[in-house]
Short mmCIF file of C-alpha atoms in Angstrom, two decimals:
data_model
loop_
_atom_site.label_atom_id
_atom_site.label_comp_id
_atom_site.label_asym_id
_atom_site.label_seq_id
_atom_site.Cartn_x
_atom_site.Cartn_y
_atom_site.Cartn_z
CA UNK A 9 40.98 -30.86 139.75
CA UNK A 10 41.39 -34.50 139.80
CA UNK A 11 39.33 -36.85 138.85
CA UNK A 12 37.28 -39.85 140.60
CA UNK A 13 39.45 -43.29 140.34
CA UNK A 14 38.39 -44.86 137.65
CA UNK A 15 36.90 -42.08 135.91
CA UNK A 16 38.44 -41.25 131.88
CA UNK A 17 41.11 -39.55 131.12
CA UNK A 18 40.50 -35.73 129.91
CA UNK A 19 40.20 -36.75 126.07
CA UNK A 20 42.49 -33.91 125.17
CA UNK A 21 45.23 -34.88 127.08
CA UNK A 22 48.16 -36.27 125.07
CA UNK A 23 48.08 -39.80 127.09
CA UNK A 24 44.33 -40.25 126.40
CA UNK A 25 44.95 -39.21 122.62
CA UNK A 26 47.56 -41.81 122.54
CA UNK A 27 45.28 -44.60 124.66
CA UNK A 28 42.55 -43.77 121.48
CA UNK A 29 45.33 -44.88 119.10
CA UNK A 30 46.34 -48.17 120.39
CA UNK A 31 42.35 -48.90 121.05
CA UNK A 32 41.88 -47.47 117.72
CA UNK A 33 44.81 -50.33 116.29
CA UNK A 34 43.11 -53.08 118.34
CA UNK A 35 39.32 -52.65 117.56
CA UNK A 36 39.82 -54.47 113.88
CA UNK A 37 41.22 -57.18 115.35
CA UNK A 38 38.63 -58.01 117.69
CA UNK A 39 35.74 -56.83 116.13
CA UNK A 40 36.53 -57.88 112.57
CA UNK A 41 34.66 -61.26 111.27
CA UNK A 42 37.08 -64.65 110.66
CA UNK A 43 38.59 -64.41 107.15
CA UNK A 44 36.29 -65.99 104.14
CA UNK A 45 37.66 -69.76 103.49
CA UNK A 46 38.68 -69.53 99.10
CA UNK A 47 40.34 -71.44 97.07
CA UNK A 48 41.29 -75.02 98.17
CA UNK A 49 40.45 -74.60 101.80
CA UNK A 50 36.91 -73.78 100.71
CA UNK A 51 36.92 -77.00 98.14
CA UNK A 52 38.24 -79.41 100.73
CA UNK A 53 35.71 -78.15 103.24
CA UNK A 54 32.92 -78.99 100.59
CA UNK A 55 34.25 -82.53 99.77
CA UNK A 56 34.35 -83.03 103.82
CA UNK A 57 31.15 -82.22 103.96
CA UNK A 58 29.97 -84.44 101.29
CA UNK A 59 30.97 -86.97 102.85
CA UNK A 60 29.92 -86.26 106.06
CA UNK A 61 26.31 -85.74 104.83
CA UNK A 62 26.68 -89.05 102.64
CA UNK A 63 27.41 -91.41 105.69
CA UNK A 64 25.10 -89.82 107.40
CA UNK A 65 21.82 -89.59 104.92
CA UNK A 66 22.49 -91.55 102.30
CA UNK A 67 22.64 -90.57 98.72
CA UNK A 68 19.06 -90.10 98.00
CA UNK A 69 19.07 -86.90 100.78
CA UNK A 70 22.08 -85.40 99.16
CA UNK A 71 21.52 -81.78 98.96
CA UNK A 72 23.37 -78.68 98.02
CA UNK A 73 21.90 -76.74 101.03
CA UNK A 74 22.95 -79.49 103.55
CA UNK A 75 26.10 -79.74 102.00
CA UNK A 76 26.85 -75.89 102.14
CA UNK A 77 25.36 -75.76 105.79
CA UNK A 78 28.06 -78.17 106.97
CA UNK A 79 30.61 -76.80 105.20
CA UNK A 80 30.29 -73.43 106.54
CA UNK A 81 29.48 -71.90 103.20
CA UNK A 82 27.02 -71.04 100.48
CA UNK A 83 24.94 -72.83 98.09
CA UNK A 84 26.11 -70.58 95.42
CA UNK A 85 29.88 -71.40 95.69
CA UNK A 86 28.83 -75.23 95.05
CA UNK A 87 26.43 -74.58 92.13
CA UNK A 88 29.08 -72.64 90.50
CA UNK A 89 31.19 -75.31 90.21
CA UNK A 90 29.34 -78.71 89.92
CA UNK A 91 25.80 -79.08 88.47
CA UNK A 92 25.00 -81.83 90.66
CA UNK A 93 25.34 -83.48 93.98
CA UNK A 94 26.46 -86.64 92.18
CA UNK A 95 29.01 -84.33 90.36
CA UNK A 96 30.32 -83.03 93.53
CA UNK A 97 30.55 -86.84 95.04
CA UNK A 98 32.37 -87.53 92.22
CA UNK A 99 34.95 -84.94 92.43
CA UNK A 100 35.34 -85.41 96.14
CA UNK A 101 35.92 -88.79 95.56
CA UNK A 102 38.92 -88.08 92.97
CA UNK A 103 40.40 -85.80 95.27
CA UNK A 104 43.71 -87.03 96.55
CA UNK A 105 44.08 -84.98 99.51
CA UNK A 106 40.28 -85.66 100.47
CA UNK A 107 39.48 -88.43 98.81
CA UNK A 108 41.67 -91.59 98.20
CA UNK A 109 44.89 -91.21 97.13
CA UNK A 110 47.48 -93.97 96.25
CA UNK A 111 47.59 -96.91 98.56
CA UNK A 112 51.43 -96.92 100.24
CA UNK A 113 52.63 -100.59 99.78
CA UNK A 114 54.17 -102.47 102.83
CA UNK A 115 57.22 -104.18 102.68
CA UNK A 116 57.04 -105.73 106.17
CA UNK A 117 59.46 -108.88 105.00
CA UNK A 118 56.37 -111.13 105.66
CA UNK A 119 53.21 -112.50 103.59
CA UNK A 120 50.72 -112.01 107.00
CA UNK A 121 52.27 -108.62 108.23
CA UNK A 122 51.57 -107.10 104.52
CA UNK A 123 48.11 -108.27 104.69
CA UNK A 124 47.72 -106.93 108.63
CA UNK A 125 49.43 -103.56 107.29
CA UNK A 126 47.41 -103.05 104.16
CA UNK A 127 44.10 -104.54 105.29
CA UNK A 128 44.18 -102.74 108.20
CA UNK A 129 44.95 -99.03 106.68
CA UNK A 130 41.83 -99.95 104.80
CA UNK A 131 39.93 -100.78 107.77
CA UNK A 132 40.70 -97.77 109.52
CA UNK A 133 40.00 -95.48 105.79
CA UNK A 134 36.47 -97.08 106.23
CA UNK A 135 36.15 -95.68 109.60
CA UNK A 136 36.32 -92.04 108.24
CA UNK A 137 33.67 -89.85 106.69
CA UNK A 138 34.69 -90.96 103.21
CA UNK A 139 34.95 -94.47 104.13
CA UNK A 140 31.76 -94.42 106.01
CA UNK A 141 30.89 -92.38 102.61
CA UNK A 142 31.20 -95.29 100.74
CA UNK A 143 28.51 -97.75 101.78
CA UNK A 144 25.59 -95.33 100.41
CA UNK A 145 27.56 -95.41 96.81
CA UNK A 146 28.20 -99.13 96.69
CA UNK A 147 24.19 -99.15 96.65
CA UNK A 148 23.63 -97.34 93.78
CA UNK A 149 25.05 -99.36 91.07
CA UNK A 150 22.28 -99.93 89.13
CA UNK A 151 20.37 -96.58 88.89
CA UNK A 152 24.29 -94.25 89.30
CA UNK A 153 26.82 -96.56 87.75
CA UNK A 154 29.18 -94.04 87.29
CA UNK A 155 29.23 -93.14 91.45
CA UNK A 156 29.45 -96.97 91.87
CA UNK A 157 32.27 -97.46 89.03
CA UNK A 158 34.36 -94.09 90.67
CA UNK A 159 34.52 -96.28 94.05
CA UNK A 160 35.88 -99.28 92.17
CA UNK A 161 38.51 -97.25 90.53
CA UNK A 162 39.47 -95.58 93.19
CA UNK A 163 39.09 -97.91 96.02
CA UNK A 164 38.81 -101.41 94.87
CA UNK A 165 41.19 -102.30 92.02
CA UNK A 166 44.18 -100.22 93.63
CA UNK A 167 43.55 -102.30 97.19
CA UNK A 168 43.38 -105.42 94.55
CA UNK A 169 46.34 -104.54 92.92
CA UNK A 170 48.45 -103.80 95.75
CA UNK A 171 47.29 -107.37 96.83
CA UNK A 172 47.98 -108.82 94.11
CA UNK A 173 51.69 -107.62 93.84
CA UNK A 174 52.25 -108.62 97.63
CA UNK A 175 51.28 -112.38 96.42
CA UNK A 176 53.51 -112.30 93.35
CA UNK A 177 56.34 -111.37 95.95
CA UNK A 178 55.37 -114.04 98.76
CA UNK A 179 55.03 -116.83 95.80
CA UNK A 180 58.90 -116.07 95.36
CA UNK A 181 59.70 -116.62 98.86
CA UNK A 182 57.25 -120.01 98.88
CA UNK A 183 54.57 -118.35 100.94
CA UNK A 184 51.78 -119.15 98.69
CA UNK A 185 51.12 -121.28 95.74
CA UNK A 186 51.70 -119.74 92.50
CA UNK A 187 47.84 -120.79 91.83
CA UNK A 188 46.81 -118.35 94.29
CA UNK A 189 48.38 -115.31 92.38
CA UNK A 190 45.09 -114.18 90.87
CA UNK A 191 42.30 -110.91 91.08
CA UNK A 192 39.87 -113.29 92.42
CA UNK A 193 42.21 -114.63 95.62
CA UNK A 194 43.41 -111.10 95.99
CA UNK A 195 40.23 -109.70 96.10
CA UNK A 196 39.04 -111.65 99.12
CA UNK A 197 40.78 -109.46 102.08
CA UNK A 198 38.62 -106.22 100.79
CA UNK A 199 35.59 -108.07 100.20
CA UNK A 200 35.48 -109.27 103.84
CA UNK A 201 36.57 -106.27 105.09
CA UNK A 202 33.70 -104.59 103.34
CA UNK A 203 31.71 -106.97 104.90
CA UNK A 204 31.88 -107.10 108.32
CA UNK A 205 31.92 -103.07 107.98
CA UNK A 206 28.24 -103.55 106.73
CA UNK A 207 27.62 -105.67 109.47
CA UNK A 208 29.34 -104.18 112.64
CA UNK A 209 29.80 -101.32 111.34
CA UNK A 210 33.20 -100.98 112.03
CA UNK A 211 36.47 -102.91 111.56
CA UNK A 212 38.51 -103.20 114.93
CA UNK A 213 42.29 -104.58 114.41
CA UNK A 214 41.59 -108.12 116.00
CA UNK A 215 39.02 -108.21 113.05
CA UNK A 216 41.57 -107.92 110.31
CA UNK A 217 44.04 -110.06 112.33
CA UNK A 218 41.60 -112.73 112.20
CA UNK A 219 40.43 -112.41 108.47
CA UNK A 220 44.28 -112.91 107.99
CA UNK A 221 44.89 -115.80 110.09
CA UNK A 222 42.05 -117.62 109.98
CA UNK A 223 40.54 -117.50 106.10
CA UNK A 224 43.42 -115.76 104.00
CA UNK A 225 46.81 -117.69 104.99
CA UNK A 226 45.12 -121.00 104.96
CA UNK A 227 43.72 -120.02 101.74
CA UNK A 228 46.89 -119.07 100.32
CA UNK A 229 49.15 -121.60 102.00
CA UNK A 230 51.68 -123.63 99.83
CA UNK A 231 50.76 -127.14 99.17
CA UNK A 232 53.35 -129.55 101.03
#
């Protein structure tokens, strides 16, 4: 006898058996959870989501729970590794991949379009989660000088030194005055770039073209 349209197949038939099997082969695949993030996928979703939770609450409400919440994981996978938030900031900071690697150095022929090209990478850093990460650690020099000695070390001095070489190279060519080959000189591009991130909150590129042209050239122009 036939059956309805749309009814099953008899379930002993050969073609229904077979049917079962390819269901059978599919059901894992669409029933089975997303794969478990390990090893450095897990890590760099932590440090994301330290800094995510740091620009966002500061580092007073920085919490393992939060932390774990954002990143999609547990609170035991963190305290198994780091004993404290601070740790972790520490170690996200470090990170190359996640944190702040090597500045690249330009070599754009020109004394301004180094400063546009390096200042502005900056500017742009700041604008991310560990940029934006930043500000809460610059605040905490005096009661967690290690967090606030980590950002110079890893953000300050190699943006001061990368400046600093640029204005040996651009005293060779006459674009500045010897005299203005110094940490202090070099130092003033991040400084105001910090700055006007505390204040607008961001950096847009007519910003840093203006903090070139208008305060560092003059500053560094050769005397005629």
């Amino acid at each position: 006898m036939t059956g309805l349209p749309g009814a099953s197949a008899d379930p002993a038939s050969p073609a229904a058996a077979e049917e079962g099997a390819r269901g059978a082969s599919r059901t894992p695949a669409l029933a089975g959870k997303p794969t478990r993030r390990r090893g450095r996928a897990l890590t760099q979703a932590i440090y994301e989501a330290t800094f995510e939770e740091l620009a966002d609450t500061g580092f007073q409400g920085l919490a393992f729970d939060k932390i774990a919440a954002r990143a999609g994981t547990g609170k035991s996978a963190l305290y198994r590794r780091w004993s404290t938030p601070a740790e972790l900031a520490l170690a996200a900071l470090a990170d190359p991949v996640a944190g702040f690697g090597t500045p690249v150095v330009p070599d754009t022929g020109t004394l301004r379009g180094d400063l546009i090209a390096t200042l502005g990478a900056f500017a742009r850093v700041l604008d991310e989660p560990r940029g934006r990460a930043l500000l809460p650690l610059l605040t905490q020099r005096a009661r967690h000088p290690e967090l606030f000695a980590q950002v110079q070390r890893l953000v300050t001095l190699p943006n001061q030194k990368i400046l600093l070489s640029m204005l040996h190279v651009a005293a060779d060519r006459g674009e500045t005055e010897p005299r203005c080959v110094t940490p202090r000189v070099a130092s003033v591009g991040p400084r105001m770039i910090f700055a006007e991130l505390m204040a607008r909150g961001t950096v847009p590129e007519e910003e840093v073209h203006a903090i070139v042209d208008e305060v560092l050239l003059p500053l560094m122009a050769p005397q005629r």
